[in-house]
CSV table of C-alpha atoms in Angstrom, one decimal:
chain,number,residue,atom,x,y,z
D,1,GLY,CA,0.1,0.0,0.0
D,2,GLN,CA,1.0,3.5,0.0
D,3,GLN,CA,3.3,4.7,2.7
D,4,LEU,CA,3.8,8.3,4.2
D,5,ASN,CA,6.9,9.4,6.0
D,6,GLN,CA,5.9,12.2,8.4
D,7,SER,CA,8.5,14.1,10.4
D,8,PRO,CA,9.5,15.4,12.9
D,9,GLN,CA,7.8,12.7,15.0
D,10,SER,CA,7.5,15.4,18.0
D,11,MET,CA,8.5,19.0,18.6
D,12,PHE,CA,8.7,21.1,21.8
D,13,ILE,CA,8.9,24.7,21.1
D,14,GLN,CA,8.2,28.2,22.7
D,15,GLU,CA,5.3,30.0,22.4
D,16,GLY,CA,5.6,32.6,19.5
D,17,GLU,CA,8.1,30.4,17.4
D,18,ASP,CA,7.2,29.1,13.9
D,19,VAL,CA,6.8,25.5,13.4
D,20,SER,CA,7.3,23.4,10.0
D,21,MET,CA,6.5,19.6,9.3
D,22,ASN,CA,6.4,17.7,6.4
D,23,CYS,CA,5.6,14.4,4.8
D,24,THR,CA,7.1,12.5,2.0
D,25,SER,CA,6.3,9.4,0.1
D,26,SER,CA,7.8,7.5,-2.8
D,27,SER,CA,4.3,7.4,-4.2
D,28,ILE,CA,2.2,10.0,-6.1
D,29,PHE,CA,-0.9,11.5,-4.3
D,30,ASN,CA,-3.8,13.2,-5.8
D,31,THR,CA,-4.6,15.2,-2.8
D,32,TRP,CA,-2.9,16.3,0.4
D,33,LEU,CA,-4.6,16.9,3.6
D,34,TRP,CA,-3.6,18.1,7.3
D,35,TYR,CA,-5.5,17.2,10.3
D,36,LYS,CA,-5.1,18.2,13.9
D,37,GLN,CA,-5.9,15.9,16.8
D,38,ASP,CA,-6.6,17.6,20.0
D,39,PRO,CA,-5.9,15.3,23.1
D,40,GLY,CA,-9.0,13.0,23.7
D,41,GLU,CA,-10.6,14.1,20.4
D,42,GLY,CA,-11.0,12.6,16.8
D,43,PRO,CA,-8.7,14.5,13.9
D,44,VAL,CA,-10.0,17.4,12.3
D,45,LEU,CA,-9.2,18.8,8.7
D,46,LEU,CA,-7.3,21.9,8.8
D,47,ILE,CA,-6.2,22.4,5.2
D,48,ALA,CA,-6.9,20.4,2.0
D,49,LEU,CA,-4.7,20.7,-0.9
D,50,TYR,CA,-5.9,19.4,-4.6
D,51,LYS,CA,-3.3,20.4,-7.2
D,52,ALA,CA,0.5,20.0,-7.5
D,53,GLY,CA,2.2,23.1,-6.4
D,54,GLU,CA,-0.8,24.5,-4.6
D,55,LEU,CA,-0.1,26.8,-1.7
D,56,THR,CA,-2.9,27.4,0.6
D,57,SER,CA,-3.3,29.3,4.0
D,58,ASN,CA,-5.7,29.1,6.9
D,59,GLY,CA,-5.1,31.6,9.4
D,60,ARG,CA,-1.6,31.2,10.8
D,61,LEU,CA,-1.4,27.7,9.1
D,62,THR,CA,0.2,27.4,5.7
D,63,ALA,CA,0.5,24.3,3.5
D,64,GLN,CA,1.9,23.2,0.1
D,65,PHE,CA,1.2,20.5,-2.2
D,66,GLY,CA,4.6,19.3,-3.6
D,67,ILE,CA,5.2,19.9,-7.1
D,68,THR,CA,6.5,16.2,-7.5
D,69,ARG,CA,3.1,15.1,-5.8
D,70,LYS,CA,5.1,13.1,-3.5
D,71,ASP,CA,5.3,15.7,-0.6
D,72,SER,CA,3.7,18.4,1.3
D,73,PHE,CA,4.5,20.8,4.2
D,74,LEU,CA,2.6,22.5,7.1
D,75,ASN,CA,3.7,25.7,8.5
D,76,ILE,CA,2.5,27.1,11.7
D,77,SER,CA,3.5,30.9,12.5
D,78,ALA,CA,3.7,32.5,15.7
D,79,SER,CA,2.7,29.4,17.9
D,80,ILE,CA,0.3,29.7,20.5
D,81,PRO,CA,-0.4,27.1,23.5
D,82,SER,CA,-3.8,25.8,21.9
D,83,ASP,CA,-1.6,24.6,18.8
D,84,VAL,CA,-0.7,21.8,21.1
D,85,GLY,CA,-1.9,18.4,19.6
D,86,ILE,CA,-1.1,15.6,17.1
D,87,TYR,CA,-0.6,16.9,13.3
D,88,PHE,CA,-1.4,14.1,10.7
D,89,CYS,CA,-0.8,14.4,6.9
D,90,ALA,CA,-2.9,12.2,4.6
D,91,GLY,CA,-2.5,11.5,1.2
D,92,GLY,CA,-5.3,11.0,-1.3
D,93,TRP,CA,-5.0,8.2,-4.0
D,94,ASP,CA,-7.0,5.9,-6.1
D,95,ASN,CA,-7.7,2.1,-5.6
D,96,ASN,CA,-10.3,0.0,-7.4
D,97,ALA,CA,-13.1,1.5,-4.9
D,98,GLY,CA,-12.1,4.9,-5.6
D,99,ASN,CA,-10.1,7.4,-3.8
D,100,MET,CA,-8.9,6.5,-0.4
D,101,LEU,CA,-6.7,8.2,2.2
D,102,THR,CA,-3.4,7.1,3.9
D,103,PHE,CA,-2.0,8.8,7.0
D,104,GLY,CA,1.3,9.9,8.3
D,105,GLY,CA,2.5,8.7,11.7
D,106,GLY,CA,1.8,12.1,13.1
D,107,THR,CA,3.7,15.0,14.6
D,108,ARG,CA,3.1,15.8,18.2
D,109,LEU,CA,3.4,19.5,18.9
D,110,MET,CA,4.2,20.7,22.4
D,111,VAL,CA,4.2,24.5,23.1
D,112,LYS,CA,5.7,26.0,26.1
D,113,PRO,CA,3.9,29.1,27.2
Y,1,ASN,CA,-24.7,19.1,16.7
Y,2,ALA,CA,-23.9,15.1,17.1
Y,3,GLY,CA,-21.8,14.4,14.1
Y,4,VAL,CA,-20.3,11.1,14.5
Y,5,THR,CA,-21.0,9.5,17.8
Y,6,GLN,CA,-19.2,6.5,19.2
Y,7,THR,CA,-19.7,4.1,22.1
Y,8,PRO,CA,-18.3,3.1,24.3
Y,9,LYS,CA,-15.3,5.6,25.1
Y,10,PHE,CA,-13.4,3.0,27.0
Y,11,ARG,CA,-13.5,-0.7,27.3
Y,12,ILE,CA,-11.2,-3.3,28.9
Y,13,LEU,CA,-11.6,-6.8,27.4
Y,14,LYS,CA,-10.3,-10.2,28.4
Y,15,ILE,CA,-8.4,-12.1,25.4
Y,16,GLY,CA,-11.1,-14.3,23.6
Y,17,GLN,CA,-14.0,-11.9,24.5
Y,18,SER,CA,-16.2,-10.3,21.9
Y,19,MET,CA,-17.5,-6.8,21.5
Y,20,THR,CA,-19.1,-4.2,19.2
Y,21,LEU,CA,-18.1,-0.6,19.0
Y,22,GLN,CA,-21.0,1.2,17.9
Y,23,CYS,CA,-20.9,4.3,15.6
Y,24,ALA,CA,-23.7,6.5,14.3
Y,25,GLN,CA,-23.7,9.6,12.5
Y,26,ASP,CA,-26.5,12.2,11.7
Y,27,MET,CA,-25.3,14.1,8.6
Y,28,ASN,CA,-26.8,11.7,6.0
Y,29,HIS,CA,-23.2,10.9,4.8
Y,30,ASN,CA,-23.1,7.8,2.7
Y,31,TYR,CA,-19.5,7.1,3.3
Y,32,MET,CA,-18.2,5.7,6.8
Y,33,TYR,CA,-14.8,4.3,8.0
Y,34,TRP,CA,-13.4,2.5,11.0
Y,35,TYR,CA,-9.7,3.4,11.6
Y,36,ARG,CA,-7.5,2.1,14.6
Y,37,GLN,CA,-4.7,4.6,15.8
Y,38,ASP,CA,-1.6,3.1,17.5
Y,39,PRO,CA,1.2,5.3,18.8
Y,40,GLY,CA,3.4,6.8,16.1
Y,41,MET,CA,1.7,4.7,13.5
Y,42,GLY,CA,-1.0,7.4,12.2
Y,43,LEU,CA,-4.4,6.0,11.3
Y,44,LYS,CA,-5.0,2.5,9.7
Y,45,LEU,CA,-8.2,1.8,7.6
Y,46,ILE,CA,-9.9,-1.4,9.1
Y,47,TYR,CA,-13.1,-1.3,7.1
Y,48,TYR,CA,-15.2,1.2,5.1
Y,49,SER,CA,-18.5,1.4,3.7
Y,50,VAL,CA,-20.0,3.3,0.6
Y,51,GLY,CA,-23.4,3.1,1.5
Y,52,ALA,CA,-26.0,0.9,3.3
Y,53,GLY,CA,-25.6,-2.7,2.5
Y,54,ILE,CA,-21.9,-2.3,1.2
Y,55,THR,CA,-18.8,-2.6,2.9
Y,56,ASP,CA,-15.3,-3.5,2.0
Y,57,LYS,CA,-11.9,-4.2,3.6
Y,58,GLY,CA,-9.4,-1.5,4.3
Y,59,GLU,CA,-5.7,-2.1,5.3
Y,60,VAL,CA,-6.0,-4.0,8.5
Y,61,PRO,CA,-9.3,-5.9,8.5
Y,62,ASN,CA,-8.0,-9.2,10.1
Y,63,GLY,CA,-9.9,-9.9,13.5
Y,64,TYR,CA,-12.8,-7.5,12.8
Y,65,ASN,CA,-16.3,-7.5,11.0
Y,66,VAL,CA,-18.5,-4.7,10.2
Y,67,SER,CA,-22.1,-4.3,9.0
Y,68,ARG,CA,-24.2,-1.5,7.4
Y,69,SER,CA,-27.9,-1.9,7.6
Y,70,THR,CA,-28.5,1.8,7.7
Y,71,THR,CA,-27.2,4.8,6.4
Y,72,GLU,CA,-26.6,6.2,10.0
Y,73,ASP,CA,-25.1,3.2,11.7
Y,74,PHE,CA,-21.8,1.5,11.2
Y,75,PRO,CA,-20.9,-1.0,14.2
Y,76,LEU,CA,-17.4,-2.7,14.3
Y,77,ARG,CA,-17.2,-6.2,15.8
Y,78,LEU,CA,-14.2,-7.9,17.5
Y,79,GLU,CA,-15.0,-11.6,17.6
Y,80,LEU,CA,-12.0,-13.0,19.6
Y,81,ALA,CA,-10.2,-10.1,21.3
Y,82,ALA,CA,-6.5,-10.3,21.2
Y,83,PRO,CA,-3.9,-8.1,22.8
Y,84,SER,CA,-2.8,-6.8,19.3
Y,85,GLN,CA,-6.1,-5.3,19.2
Y,86,THR,CA,-5.5,-2.9,21.9
Y,87,SER,CA,-5.7,0.6,20.3
Y,88,VAL,CA,-7.8,3.6,19.9
Y,89,TYR,CA,-10.6,3.0,17.4
Y,90,PHE,CA,-12.0,6.0,15.3
Y,91,CYS,CA,-15.2,6.0,13.3
Y,92,ALA,CA,-15.4,8.8,10.6
Y,93,SER,CA,-18.1,9.6,7.7
Y,94,SER,CA,-17.7,11.7,4.6
Y,95,LYS,CA,-20.0,13.2,2.1
Y,96,SER,CA,-17.8,11.8,-0.6
Y,97,LEU,CA,-15.0,9.4,-0.8
Y,98,ALA,CA,-12.2,10.4,1.5
Y,99,GLY,CA,-9.6,10.7,-1.0
Y,100,ASN,CA,-11.4,13.0,-3.0
Y,101,THR,CA,-12.1,15.8,-0.7
Y,102,GLY,CA,-10.5,14.9,2.5
Y,103,GLU,CA,-13.2,16.0,4.6
Y,104,LEU,CA,-13.7,13.3,7.1
Y,105,PHE,CA,-15.7,13.8,10.3
Y,106,PHE,CA,-14.2,11.6,13.0
Y,107,GLY,CA,-16.0,10.5,16.3
Y,108,GLU,CA,-14.1,11.2,19.5
Y,109,GLY,CA,-12.8,7.5,19.6
Y,110,SER,CA,-12.8,4.5,21.6
Y,111,ARG,CA,-9.9,3.4,23.7
Y,112,LEU,CA,-9.8,-0.5,23.8
Y,113,THR,CA,-7.4,-2.6,25.9
Y,114,VAL,CA,-7.3,-6.4,25.8
Y,115,LEU,CA,-5.7,-8.2,28.6
């Protein structure tokens, strides 16, 4: 199946710092998505990317769909304590049934006030 | 706004016991999914359904069964629980197939421990 490598696995940063995380794969994806999971909750979609090269922002979050369609990054600017959580990338791809998602292993973000 | 509701939130099982994780959504979504989440491993797809009466295997289906008799409900059954099934289980639903739009709506998760 499709594999996604997400890095870093965890980050511990000071409030106000910028954050960058990325996902890479040897496979091509049709869509790239970034989710955030708060403690004790299910993941929630942050940003969806549908075209190679696309750069999209959502408030302090910016994500890009790599031009090769094999990678994506997520940046968070001026981090705040509520940014704490696990961030997942996910790649959309086609199988016989249609379009499916493969998730990365997650980046655990901790923010020190 | 109920969205996707999972029960129970926590459960401890003995090896060999059976149980059903319940999932219901009130958004009239055709597509529903069961994922398991293990530390550092992301979310792995167990089973999914594209509509009532239709289910299909995901990446890690062994040891599980599902049914989809209604649009709203998508229960996940563990017949003979094993320690390897200790995990957090997430049910999700979407308006279209996940890879098309990525807009999956997740429940809060069910933490299962098999001892």
